[in-house]
Coordinates of C-alpha atoms in Angstrom, one line a residue:
M23 CA 48.5 -7.3 -71.0
M24 CA 50.9 -8.3 -68.2
N25 CA 49.7 -5.2 -66.2
I26 CA 46.1 -6.4 -66.5
L27 CA 47.0 -9.9 -65.3
V28 CA 48.9 -8.5 -62.3
K29 CA 46.0 -6.3 -61.5
H30 CA 43.5 -9.1 -61.7
R31 CA 45.8 -11.4 -59.6
N32 CA 46.0 -8.7 -56.9
I33 CA 42.2 -8.4 -56.9
Y34 CA 41.8 -12.2 -56.6
R35 CA 44.3 -12.2 -53.7
L36 CA 42.3 -9.5 -51.9
I37 CA 39.1 -11.4 -52.4
A38 CA 40.7 -14.6 -51.1
F39 CA 42.2 -12.9 -48.1
F40 CA 38.8 -11.3 -47.3
L41 CA 37.0 -14.7 -47.5
M42 CA 39.7 -16.3 -45.4
W43 CA 39.3 -13.5 -42.8
I44 CA 35.5 -14.0 -42.7
L45 CA 35.9 -17.8 -42.3
A46 CA 38.5 -17.3 -39.5
S47 CA 36.4 -14.7 -37.6
P48 CA 33.6 -15.6 -35.2
L49 CA 30.3 -14.8 -36.9
S50 CA 28.2 -12.1 -35.2
F51 CA 24.5 -12.2 -35.7
S52 CA 21.8 -9.9 -34.6
A53 CA 18.1 -10.7 -34.2
E54 CA 15.4 -8.0 -33.9
F55 CA 11.9 -8.3 -32.6
Y56 CA 9.2 -5.6 -32.4
V57 CA 6.5 -5.0 -29.9
S58 CA 3.4 -2.7 -30.3
P59 CA 0.1 -2.2 -28.6
A60 CA -1.4 -2.9 -32.0
G61 CA 0.4 -6.2 -32.4
Q62 CA -0.6 -9.8 -31.8
N63 CA 1.3 -12.4 -29.9
S64 CA 0.5 -14.8 -32.7
N65 CA 2.6 -12.6 -35.1
P66 CA 6.2 -13.4 -35.9
G67 CA 7.4 -10.2 -34.1
T68 CA 8.7 -8.4 -37.2
K69 CA 8.4 -4.7 -37.8
K70 CA 5.3 -5.2 -40.0
A71 CA 3.8 -7.9 -37.7
P72 CA 4.9 -7.1 -34.1
F73 CA 4.2 -8.9 -30.9
A74 CA 1.7 -7.4 -28.4
T75 CA 3.7 -7.9 -25.2
L76 CA 7.2 -7.8 -23.9
S77 CA 6.9 -11.2 -22.4
K78 CA 6.3 -12.8 -25.8
A79 CA 9.3 -11.0 -27.3
L80 CA 11.4 -12.2 -24.4
N81 CA 10.4 -15.7 -25.1
A82 CA 11.6 -15.3 -28.7
V83 CA 14.9 -13.9 -27.4
K84 CA 15.4 -16.9 -25.1
A85 CA 15.0 -19.2 -28.1
E86 CA 17.5 -17.2 -30.1
F87 CA 20.1 -17.3 -27.3
H88 CA 19.6 -21.0 -26.8
H89 CA 20.7 -21.7 -30.3
S90 CA 23.2 -18.8 -30.7
P91 CA 24.5 -17.6 -27.3
D92 CA 27.0 -15.1 -28.8
Q93 CA 24.6 -13.2 -31.0
D94 CA 23.0 -9.8 -30.1
C95 CA 19.2 -9.4 -29.8
T96 CA 17.1 -6.3 -29.8
I97 CA 13.5 -5.8 -28.8
W98 CA 12.1 -2.6 -30.2
V99 CA 9.2 -1.2 -28.2
D100 CA 6.7 1.1 -30.0
Q101 CA 4.7 4.0 -28.6
G102 CA 2.0 3.1 -26.1
T103 CA 1.3 1.9 -22.6
Y104 CA 2.0 -1.7 -21.8
R105 CA 0.0 -2.7 -18.7
I106 CA 1.2 -5.6 -16.5
S107 CA -0.3 -7.1 -13.3
E108 CA 2.9 -8.8 -12.2
P109 CA 6.6 -8.1 -12.7
I110 CA 8.3 -9.1 -16.0
R111 CA 10.9 -11.7 -15.0
L112 CA 14.3 -12.1 -16.6
R113 CA 16.2 -15.0 -15.2
S114 CA 19.7 -16.1 -16.1
A115 CA 18.7 -19.8 -16.0
E116 CA 16.4 -19.0 -19.0
F117 CA 18.9 -16.8 -20.9
H118 CA 21.8 -18.7 -22.4
N119 CA 23.6 -15.7 -23.8
Q120 CA 27.4 -15.8 -23.5
K121 CA 28.8 -12.8 -25.3
G122 CA 25.4 -11.9 -26.7
A123 CA 23.7 -8.8 -25.4
L124 CA 19.9 -8.0 -25.3
T125 CA 18.8 -4.5 -25.8
I126 CA 15.2 -3.5 -25.0
A127 CA 14.7 -0.1 -26.4
A128 CA 12.1 2.5 -27.4
L129 CA 11.7 2.9 -31.1
P130 CA 13.3 6.2 -32.2
G131 CA 11.0 9.1 -31.6
T132 CA 8.7 7.1 -29.2
A133 CA 8.3 7.1 -25.4
P134 CA 6.7 3.7 -24.4
V135 CA 5.5 3.2 -20.9
I136 CA 5.6 0.0 -18.8
S137 CA 2.7 0.5 -16.3
G138 CA 1.8 -1.7 -13.3
G139 CA -1.5 0.1 -12.9
V140 CA -5.2 -0.1 -13.8
E141 CA -7.4 2.8 -14.8
V142 CA -10.4 3.6 -12.7
P143 CA -13.6 3.8 -14.9
K144 CA -17.1 5.3 -14.5
W145 CA -16.9 8.0 -12.0
R146 CA -20.1 9.7 -10.8
R147 CA -20.7 12.8 -8.7
T148 CA -22.1 12.6 -5.2
S149 CA -24.6 15.0 -3.7
D150 CA -21.9 16.8 -1.7
G151 CA -19.7 17.5 -4.8
L152 CA -17.3 14.6 -4.5
W153 CA -16.8 11.9 -7.1
K154 CA -17.0 8.2 -6.4
A155 CA -16.2 5.0 -8.3
D156 CA -17.4 1.5 -7.5
L157 CA -14.2 -0.7 -7.6
S158 CA -16.0 -4.1 -7.3
K159 CA -15.1 -5.0 -10.9
L160 CA -11.4 -4.2 -10.2
F161 CA -10.8 -5.5 -6.7
P162 CA -12.5 -7.7 -4.1
K163 CA -13.7 -6.0 -0.9
H164 CA -11.0 -5.2 1.8
S165 CA -8.3 -4.7 -0.9
E166 CA -5.4 -2.5 -0.2
F167 CA -3.7 0.2 -2.2
R168 CA -1.8 3.3 -1.1
E169 CA -1.4 5.5 -4.2
L170 CA -3.6 7.1 -6.8
F171 CA -2.3 9.0 -9.8
I172 CA -4.2 11.6 -11.9
D173 CA -2.6 11.6 -15.3
D174 CA 1.1 12.1 -14.2
R175 CA 0.6 13.6 -10.8
R176 CA 0.3 11.9 -7.4
A177 CA -3.1 12.5 -5.8
I178 CA -3.1 13.1 -2.0
R179 CA -4.4 10.4 0.3
A180 CA -7.0 12.2 2.4
R181 CA -5.2 13.6 5.5
Y182 CA -5.6 15.9 8.4
P183 CA -4.2 18.5 8.6
N184 CA -3.9 19.2 4.9
E185 CA -0.5 20.9 5.5
G186 CA 1.9 20.8 8.4
F187 CA 1.5 18.6 11.4
L188 CA -0.3 18.1 14.7
R189 CA 1.6 17.7 18.0
V190 CA 1.3 14.9 20.5
A191 CA 0.0 16.4 23.8
K192 CA 1.4 13.7 26.0
V193 CA 3.0 10.4 25.4
G194 CA 1.3 7.3 26.9
A195 CA 2.8 5.3 29.7
D196 CA 4.5 2.6 27.5
R197 CA 5.9 5.4 25.3
R198 CA 5.3 3.1 22.3
T199 CA 1.6 2.4 21.4
N200 CA -0.5 5.4 22.4
F201 CA -0.6 9.1 23.2
F202 CA -3.0 11.8 24.2
F203 CA -4.3 14.7 22.2
E204 CA -6.2 17.9 22.8
A205 CA -9.9 18.3 22.2
G206 CA -10.5 19.6 18.7
D207 CA -7.1 18.6 17.4
F208 CA -8.6 16.6 14.5
P209 CA -12.0 15.5 13.2
I210 CA -13.0 12.1 14.6
P211 CA -12.7 9.6 11.8
A212 CA -15.8 7.9 10.5
S213 CA -13.9 4.6 10.2
V214 CA -11.3 4.5 12.8
E215 CA -10.1 1.0 11.8
Q216 CA -9.1 2.3 8.4
T217 CA -7.4 5.4 9.6
E218 CA -3.6 5.5 9.6
L219 CA -1.3 7.4 11.9
I220 CA 1.9 8.9 10.5
L221 CA 4.4 10.0 13.2
L222 CA 7.8 11.6 12.5
H223 CA 10.9 10.6 14.3
D224 CA 14.2 12.4 13.8
W225 CA 15.3 10.5 10.7
S226 CA 12.4 8.1 10.0
I227 CA 8.7 7.8 10.2
S228 CA 6.0 5.3 11.3
R229 CA 2.9 4.5 9.4
I230 CA 0.5 2.4 11.5
R231 CA -3.2 1.7 11.7
V232 CA -5.2 3.3 14.5
Q233 CA -6.8 0.7 16.8
D234 CA -8.9 3.0 19.0
I235 CA -9.7 6.7 19.7
D236 CA -11.0 7.2 23.2
L237 CA -12.8 10.5 23.3
S238 CA -13.3 10.5 27.1
L239 CA -9.6 10.2 27.7
K240 CA -8.6 11.9 24.5
K241 CA -6.3 9.0 23.8
L242 CA -5.2 7.5 20.5
T243 CA -4.0 3.8 20.4
T244 CA -2.4 2.0 17.5
V245 CA -2.3 -1.7 16.6
D246 CA 1.4 -2.0 17.3
S247 CA 4.5 -0.1 18.4
I248 CA 4.8 3.4 16.9
G249 CA 8.4 3.3 15.7
A250 CA 10.7 0.3 15.4
R251 CA 10.5 -2.1 18.3
Q252 CA 14.3 -2.0 18.4
P253 CA 16.5 0.0 19.1
A254 CA 15.1 1.4 22.3
F255 CA 15.6 5.0 21.3
F256 CA 12.5 4.8 19.1
N257 CA 10.4 5.7 22.2
L258 CA 7.9 8.3 21.1
D259 CA 9.4 11.1 23.3
N260 CA 13.1 10.3 22.8
W261 CA 13.7 13.1 20.3
E262 CA 10.9 15.5 21.0
P263 CA 8.6 15.6 24.0
N264 CA 5.7 16.4 21.7
P265 CA 6.5 14.8 18.3
R266 CA 4.8 15.7 15.0
Y267 CA 2.1 13.6 13.5
F268 CA -0.9 13.6 11.1
L269 CA -3.7 11.2 10.2
E270 CA -4.6 9.7 6.8
N271 CA -7.4 7.8 5.1
D272 CA -10.8 8.7 6.3
L273 CA -13.8 10.4 4.6
E274 CA -13.8 13.1 7.3
F275 CA -10.4 14.2 6.0
L276 CA -11.5 14.5 2.4
D277 CA -11.8 18.3 2.0
A278 CA -9.2 19.5 -0.6
D279 CA -8.7 19.2 -4.3
D280 CA -6.8 16.1 -5.5
E281 CA -7.4 14.3 -2.3
W282 CA -8.8 10.8 -2.3
Y283 CA -10.2 8.1 0.1
Y284 CA -10.7 4.4 -0.4
D285 CA -13.3 2.7 1.7
K286 CA -12.2 -0.9 1.6
I287 CA -15.3 -2.1 3.4
E288 CA -17.7 -0.6 0.8
N289 CA -15.1 -1.0 -2.0
V290 CA -15.7 2.6 -3.1
L291 CA -13.2 5.2 -4.1
Y292 CA -13.8 8.9 -3.5
I293 CA -12.0 11.9 -4.9
Q294 CA -12.3 15.6 -4.8
L295 CA -11.3 17.6 -7.8
P296 CA -11.5 21.3 -8.8
T297 CA -15.1 22.3 -9.8
E298 CA -14.4 22.4 -13.5
Q299 CA -12.7 19.0 -13.7
N300 CA -14.4 15.7 -14.4
P301 CA -12.4 12.5 -13.5
N302 CA -13.8 10.7 -16.5
D303 CA -11.7 13.1 -18.6
H304 CA -8.5 12.0 -16.9
N305 CA -6.4 8.9 -16.7
I306 CA -6.8 8.0 -13.0
T307 CA -4.6 5.0 -12.2
I308 CA -4.2 2.6 -9.2
P309 CA -0.9 0.7 -9.0
V310 CA -1.5 -3.1 -8.7
S311 CA 1.7 -4.9 -9.8
H312 CA 4.1 -5.5 -6.9
G313 CA 7.2 -4.6 -9.0
L314 CA 7.7 -4.1 -12.7
L315 CA 11.0 -5.9 -13.5
D316 CA 12.6 -8.8 -11.7
L317 CA 16.2 -9.4 -12.9
S318 CA 17.5 -12.6 -11.3
G319 CA 20.8 -14.3 -11.7
S320 CA 22.9 -16.6 -9.5
M321 CA 26.4 -16.6 -8.2
E322 CA 27.3 -19.3 -10.7
Q323 CA 25.4 -17.7 -13.6
P324 CA 24.7 -14.0 -13.3
L325 CA 22.1 -12.3 -15.5
K326 CA 24.3 -10.2 -17.8
N327 CA 24.4 -7.9 -20.8
I328 CA 20.8 -6.7 -20.7
R329 CA 20.3 -3.0 -21.7
F330 CA 17.2 -0.9 -21.3
E331 CA 17.0 2.3 -23.3
G332 CA 14.4 5.0 -23.5
L333 CA 11.6 3.3 -21.5
T334 CA 9.3 4.7 -18.8
F335 CA 8.4 2.6 -15.8
K336 CA 5.4 3.7 -13.8
H337 CA 2.8 2.5 -11.2
A338 CA 4.4 -0.1 -9.0
A339 CA 2.6 -1.1 -5.8
W340 CA 3.8 -2.0 -2.4
I341 CA 1.6 -2.5 0.7
I342 CA 2.9 -2.0 4.2
P343 CA 2.6 -4.8 6.7
D344 CA -0.8 -5.1 8.4
R345 CA 0.9 -4.3 11.8
G346 CA 2.4 -1.2 10.4
Y347 CA 5.6 0.4 9.0
G348 CA 8.1 1.4 11.7
G349 CA 10.9 3.0 9.8
V350 CA 14.5 2.6 10.9
Q351 CA 16.5 4.4 8.3
A352 CA 16.6 4.8 4.5
C353 CA 13.5 2.6 3.9
H354 CA 14.7 -0.1 6.2
F355 CA 12.1 -0.9 8.7
D356 CA 11.0 -3.1 11.7
P357 CA 9.8 -6.4 10.3
R358 CA 6.2 -7.2 11.4
F359 CA 5.1 -9.5 8.6
T360 CA 2.5 -12.3 8.8
K361 CA 3.5 -15.5 7.0
A362 CA 1.4 -14.5 4.0
E363 CA 3.0 -11.1 3.9
S364 CA 6.6 -12.2 4.4
K365 CA 6.8 -14.0 1.0
D366 CA 7.5 -10.6 -0.6
L367 CA 10.0 -9.6 2.0
L368 CA 13.6 -8.8 1.0
P369 CA 15.8 -9.7 2.9
P370 CA 14.4 -12.4 5.2
T371 CA 12.8 -11.3 8.5
K372 CA 15.8 -12.2 10.5
G373 CA 17.1 -8.6 10.1
W374 CA 15.5 -5.3 9.1
A375 CA 13.0 -5.4 6.3
V376 CA 13.4 -3.2 3.2
V377 CA 10.9 -1.3 1.1
P378 CA 11.2 -3.2 -2.2
A379 CA 12.0 -1.5 -5.6
A380 CA 9.9 -1.5 -8.7
I381 CA 13.0 -2.9 -10.6
K382 CA 15.1 -5.3 -8.6
G383 CA 18.3 -7.1 -9.7
D384 CA 20.3 -9.7 -7.8
W385 CA 23.5 -11.3 -9.2
T386 CA 23.4 -9.1 -12.3
E387 CA 26.5 -8.2 -14.4
N388 CA 27.1 -5.6 -17.0
N389 CA 23.4 -4.5 -17.3
S390 CA 22.3 -0.9 -17.9
F391 CA 19.5 1.5 -17.9
T392 CA 20.0 4.5 -20.1
N393 CA 17.7 7.4 -20.9
C394 CA 14.9 5.8 -18.9
H395 CA 12.3 7.4 -16.7
F396 CA 11.1 6.0 -13.3
K397 CA 8.0 7.8 -11.9
N398 CA 4.8 7.4 -10.0
L399 CA 6.1 4.4 -8.0
G400 CA 4.8 3.0 -4.8
G401 CA 7.9 1.4 -3.3
S402 CA 11.5 2.4 -4.3
G403 CA 12.8 2.9 -7.8
L404 CA 15.7 0.8 -9.1
W405 CA 17.8 -1.6 -7.0
F406 CA 21.0 -3.5 -8.1
G407 CA 21.4 -5.8 -5.0
T408 CA 23.3 -8.9 -3.9
G409 CA 26.3 -9.8 -6.1
S410 CA 25.6 -7.2 -8.8
T411 CA 28.7 -6.0 -10.6
N412 CA 29.5 -3.5 -13.3
N413 CA 26.0 -2.3 -13.9
T414 CA 25.2 1.2 -15.1
I415 CA 22.4 3.7 -14.5
S416 CA 22.9 6.8 -16.7
N417 CA 21.0 9.8 -18.1
C418 CA 17.8 8.6 -16.3
T419 CA 15.2 10.5 -14.3
F420 CA 13.7 9.3 -11.0
E421 CA 10.7 11.3 -9.9
D422 CA 7.7 11.0 -7.6
I423 CA 8.7 7.8 -5.8
S424 CA 7.4 6.6 -2.4
G425 CA 10.7 5.3 -1.2
N426 CA 14.4 5.5 -2.2
G427 CA 15.2 6.5 -5.8
I428 CA 18.2 4.2 -6.6
M429 CA 19.7 1.4 -4.4
I430 CA 23.0 -0.4 -4.8
G431 CA 24.2 -3.4 -2.8
E432 CA 22.8 -4.6 0.5
G433 CA 23.0 -4.2 4.3
R434 CA 24.3 -6.5 7.0
D435 CA 21.5 -9.0 7.5
R436 CA 21.9 -11.7 4.9
T437 CA 23.8 -14.8 6.1
V438 CA 26.0 -17.4 4.4
N439 CA 26.6 -20.6 6.3
G440 CA 25.0 -19.1 9.3
Q441 CA 27.4 -16.1 9.4
P442 CA 27.0 -12.5 8.2
W443 CA 27.7 -12.5 4.4
W444 CA 30.2 -9.7 4.6
Q445 CA 32.4 -11.8 6.9
E446 CA 31.8 -15.3 5.4
A447 CA 31.6 -14.3 1.7
P448 CA 32.9 -10.8 1.2
E449 CA 33.5 -11.5 -2.5
Q450 CA 29.7 -11.4 -2.9
V451 CA 29.8 -7.6 -2.5
A452 CA 28.1 -5.4 -5.1
K453 CA 31.0 -4.0 -7.0
G454 CA 31.9 -1.6 -9.9
N455 CA 28.4 -0.2 -10.4
K456 CA 28.0 3.3 -11.8
I457 CA 25.3 5.9 -11.3
T458 CA 26.0 8.9 -13.6
N459 CA 24.3 12.0 -14.9
N460 CA 20.8 11.2 -13.5
T461 CA 18.1 13.5 -12.2
I462 CA 16.6 12.3 -8.9
R463 CA 13.9 14.3 -7.2
K464 CA 10.8 14.0 -5.1
C465 CA 11.6 10.6 -3.6
G466 CA 10.3 9.7 -0.1
Q467 CA 6.8 10.8 -1.1
Q468 CA 5.3 8.3 1.3
F469 CA 8.2 7.1 3.4
F470 CA 9.9 10.3 4.4
G471 CA 13.1 8.6 5.6
A472 CA 13.9 7.7 2.0
V473 CA 17.1 8.9 0.2
G474 CA 17.8 9.8 -3.4
I475 CA 20.6 7.2 -3.7
W476 CA 21.3 4.5 -1.1
C477 CA 24.4 2.3 -1.2
G478 CA 24.9 -0.3 1.5
L479 CA 28.2 -2.2 1.9
T480 CA 29.5 -1.7 -1.7
A481 CA 32.8 -1.5 -3.4
E482 CA 34.1 0.6 -6.3
T483 CA 30.7 2.3 -6.6
T484 CA 30.8 5.5 -8.7
I485 CA 28.2 8.2 -8.1
R486 CA 29.0 11.0 -10.5
E487 CA 27.4 14.1 -12.0
N488 CA 23.8 13.5 -10.7
E489 CA 21.4 16.2 -9.7
I490 CA 19.5 15.2 -6.5
S491 CA 16.8 17.5 -5.0
D492 CA 13.5 18.0 -3.3
L493 CA 13.8 15.3 -0.7
P494 CA 12.4 15.0 2.8
Y495 CA 15.6 13.5 4.0
T496 CA 19.2 12.7 2.8
G497 CA 20.5 13.0 -0.8
I498 CA 23.1 10.2 -0.9
S499 CA 23.6 7.6 1.8
I500 CA 26.6 5.2 1.5
G501 CA 27.8 2.6 4.0
W502 CA 25.9 0.4 6.4
M503 CA 28.1 -0.3 9.4
W504 CA 28.0 1.9 12.5
S505 CA 31.6 1.2 13.5
P506 CA 35.1 0.9 11.8
V507 CA 34.9 -2.9 11.7
P508 CA 36.3 -4.1 8.3
T509 CA 33.8 -5.0 5.7
P510 CA 34.0 -5.2 1.8
C511 CA 32.9 -1.6 1.7
R512 CA 35.8 0.3 -0.1
D513 CA 36.9 2.6 -3.0
N514 CA 33.6 4.3 -3.5
T515 CA 33.7 7.7 -5.3
L516 CA 31.0 10.4 -5.0
E517 CA 32.0 13.2 -7.4
N518 CA 30.5 16.3 -9.1
N519 CA 27.0 15.7 -7.8
H520 CA 24.6 18.7 -7.3
I521 CA 22.5 18.1 -4.2
H522 CA 20.1 20.7 -3.0
H523 CA 16.8 21.4 -1.2
I524 CA 16.9 18.2 0.9
M525 CA 16.2 17.5 4.6
Q526 CA 12.8 19.2 4.1
Q527 CA 10.9 17.0 6.6
L528 CA 13.3 15.2 8.8
S529 CA 16.6 15.8 10.5
D530 CA 20.0 14.1 11.4
G531 CA 21.1 13.7 7.8
G532 CA 22.6 15.7 5.0
G533 CA 23.4 16.1 1.3
I534 CA 25.8 13.1 1.7
Y535 CA 25.5 10.7 4.6
M536 CA 28.3 8.2 5.2
L537 CA 28.9 5.3 7.6
G538 CA 31.7 2.9 8.5
L539 CA 35.2 2.0 7.4
Q540 CA 35.5 2.7 3.6
P541 CA 39.2 2.7 2.7
G542 CA 40.0 4.4 -0.6
S543 CA 36.6 6.2 -0.7
K544 CA 36.4 9.8 -1.9
I545 CA 33.8 12.7 -1.7
L546 CA 35.0 15.1 -4.4
H547 CA 33.8 18.3 -6.1
N548 CA 30.2 18.0 -5.0
R549 CA 28.0 21.1 -4.7
I550 CA 25.5 21.0 -1.8
H551 CA 23.2 23.7 -0.7
D552 CA 19.8 24.6 0.8
V553 CA 19.6 22.4 3.8
N554 CA 17.7 24.9 5.9
L555 CA 15.1 22.9 7.8
N556 CA 16.2 21.2 11.0
V557 CA 13.6 19.6 13.2
G558 CA 13.8 17.1 16.0
R559 CA 16.8 16.9 18.3
A560 CA 19.7 16.5 15.9
E561 CA 20.9 18.9 13.3
S562 CA 21.3 18.4 9.5
N563 CA 24.4 19.2 7.4
G564 CA 25.9 19.5 4.0
L565 CA 28.1 16.4 4.7
F566 CA 27.4 14.1 7.6
L567 CA 30.1 11.5 8.2
D568 CA 28.5 9.3 10.9
E569 CA 29.7 6.5 13.1
G570 CA 32.8 4.6 12.1
T571 CA 33.6 6.7 9.0
T572 CA 37.3 6.0 8.4
D573 CA 39.9 6.5 5.6
V574 CA 37.8 8.8 3.5
V575 CA 39.0 11.9 1.5
V576 CA 36.7 14.9 1.5
A577 CA 38.1 17.4 -1.1
N578 CA 37.1 20.3 -3.2
N579 CA 33.4 20.4 -2.2
L580 CA 31.3 23.5 -2.4
I581 CA 28.8 23.8 0.5
Y582 CA 26.5 26.7 1.3
E583 CA 23.1 27.8 2.5
I584 CA 23.3 25.2 5.3
A585 CA 21.4 26.0 8.5
K586 CA 24.0 24.3 10.7
S587 CA 27.6 23.2 10.1
P588 CA 28.5 22.4 6.4
L589 CA 30.4 19.3 7.6
R590 CA 29.7 17.1 10.7
F591 CA 31.5 14.1 12.1
H592 CA 30.0 11.8 14.6
R593 CA 32.1 9.0 16.2
A594 CA 34.3 9.1 13.2
T595 CA 38.0 8.3 13.2
T596 CA 40.8 9.3 10.8
N597 CA 39.8 11.2 7.6
I598 CA 41.2 13.9 5.3
V599 CA 39.4 17.2 4.6
R600 CA 41.1 19.4 2.1
E601 CA 40.5 22.3 -0.2
N602 CA 36.8 22.6 0.4
Q603 CA 34.8 25.8 0.4
F604 CA 32.5 26.1 3.4
F605 CA 30.1 29.0 3.4
C606 CA 28.7 29.4 6.9
K607 CA 25.9 31.3 8.7
E608 CA 26.9 33.5 11.6
N609 CA 28.1 31.7 14.7
I610 CA 28.1 28.4 13.0
R611 CA 31.3 26.3 12.9
P612 CA 32.4 25.0 9.5
I613 CA 33.1 21.6 10.9
R614 CA 31.3 20.0 13.9
Y615 CA 32.8 17.1 15.9
N616 CA 30.4 14.9 17.8
T617 CA 32.4 12.4 19.9
T618 CA 35.1 12.7 17.3
R619 CA 38.7 13.7 18.1
E620 CA 39.3 16.8 16.2
G621 CA 43.0 15.9 15.9
D622 CA 42.0 12.7 13.9
I623 CA 40.6 14.9 11.1
I624 CA 43.5 16.1 8.9
K625 CA 42.5 19.5 7.5
I626 CA 44.4 21.0 4.6
D627 CA 43.8 24.4 2.8
N628 CA 40.0 24.6 3.4
Q629 CA 38.4 28.0 2.8
V630 CA 35.7 29.3 5.3
F631 CA 33.4 32.2 4.5
V632 CA 30.9 33.6 6.9
V633 CA 27.6 35.5 6.2
G634 CA 28.1 39.2 6.9
E635 CA 31.7 39.4 5.7
P636 CA 32.1 42.2 3.1
A637 CA 33.0 39.9 0.2
Y638 CA 30.8 36.9 1.2
Q639 CA 28.2 37.2 -1.7
K640 CA 30.9 37.9 -4.3
Q641 CA 32.9 34.9 -3.2
L642 CA 29.9 32.6 -3.2
S643 CA 28.9 33.8 -6.7
E644 CA 32.4 33.2 -8.0
A645 CA 32.6 29.7 -6.4
I646 CA 29.3 28.7 -8.0
E647 CA 30.4 30.0 -11.4
Q648 CA 33.7 28.1 -11.1
W649 CA 31.9 24.9 -10.1
E650 CA 29.5 25.2 -13.1
A651 CA 32.3 25.9 -15.5
R652 CA 34.3 22.9 -14.3
R653 CA 31.3 20.6 -14.7
K654 CA 30.6 21.9 -18.2
E655 CA 34.3 21.4 -19.1
K656 CA 34.2 17.8 -17.9
N657 CA 31.1 17.1 -19.9

């Protein structure tokens, strides 16, 4: 009997202890909401009665956080396409979560799409075999759009020539706004005022409307400067006496399958497809929403603990200024905005303008995108900007994007109290952000000077184990100061990235391009190859450490199949280069020094192999195998 009483007493003590532990512990709740194309916003947002839109679900989450800021919330998104005409806005002033996190995730086994596009209906065939659609029910006349997508592939804005480039015969007297061509170089456009010139500089491009084509003089004139107005080296013939160009957007150029032309005066869209295809059997989409997600916090109250999982983001629009796009570098460009246009400009027009991203976050903290897809986008992809800390982008794909793929931090132009932010308020630097295990390809589809990953003046940024490929320009660009002047840029790590088949259109870049003083920064164990096209005046490289690069360690990188030097310094200062493997073509130096003192570069135990040596191919194969094995072991 006593044993039974003791046993019961022990049980009661355990129950009492458990109840006391519960009462003493902070309670953790979780609220779940569901969204489905088959739902209704008048529903309660349950699994059986879901909402129809993400905006409605977000409003429900705001209400939950208002009452219980420490609870977690989840929005489950069902299979389907969710079309928006303006960005979904998440603002910290409306989210009162403290410890609570919000997860916006695809339901298991689904792949929902957030689309900023509209489908084009009712195509009919013309007498010359093209297809046309009247857009008067979608857009007013004189509308602008720059992309068209057939199912998941980017259609080609009608261009001449279809492949390759034309060459300027002679640059005009002002070297900026006009040039001469040879007779027969291109078909004369039917609508000159809608035609766009695309001219390639060394590391950037211009996109600018044609003002006039004088057939008697064989002279083409544009509406503004071809190339950025400043610096002065953007003169048309600075890099090449006969620079490359092509023309876009005229019915005369519409002569190949998957090409399209929009006549904004008639408000009619034309497309050419293979003979057996009917556009009415395809999803043909025009992006209309200028951005898809706007994540906005403040210095006092950052937007935090928002997680996106398993979602696809497609069809964001961005229209270049009416006076044209004069690229400077990495989707920064010469600002030429009217007052109406400048409302969408980031940053303000005081400095260089920037091609905006479909998903943009400022003053964000501990947010993440995991297993998401970003594709068919008109501007850039995803940008964690000013004051963004400890955000993560992992296991995502970025593909078919007009501008940069991923952007972190900001450049030099923003001011605080009338002074450059990086001098007046360096604590506002984007810090501790991570980009890991993503696939980034086919960026720069419209703005060839784009890069796969761009980081401005950032601190403690980690870029690790990403595959970056098929780019017209550079793979990763980090730093944004063309001198060793101190900034908050420091302790950035680029490690175990596989970068290949880049620099396919432009020059003077590389697999990794770095700028400025970055104490504590490291470029480690990256594999870079197939940088074989070099056009313009300057060469391209595996690693290019440009002006002011200082206090950087370059170690254990594998670089091969590079047309020029695997590593180049230009106006750099003291850096360490150790234990790298440089595979060089004949008569190519492994390291090139442009206005850099060779003695300032400390070189330790680097291996150099040259094409033609007896064991070259065997050594390269072994090096690749070792790199792959090391990466698998780390994963």
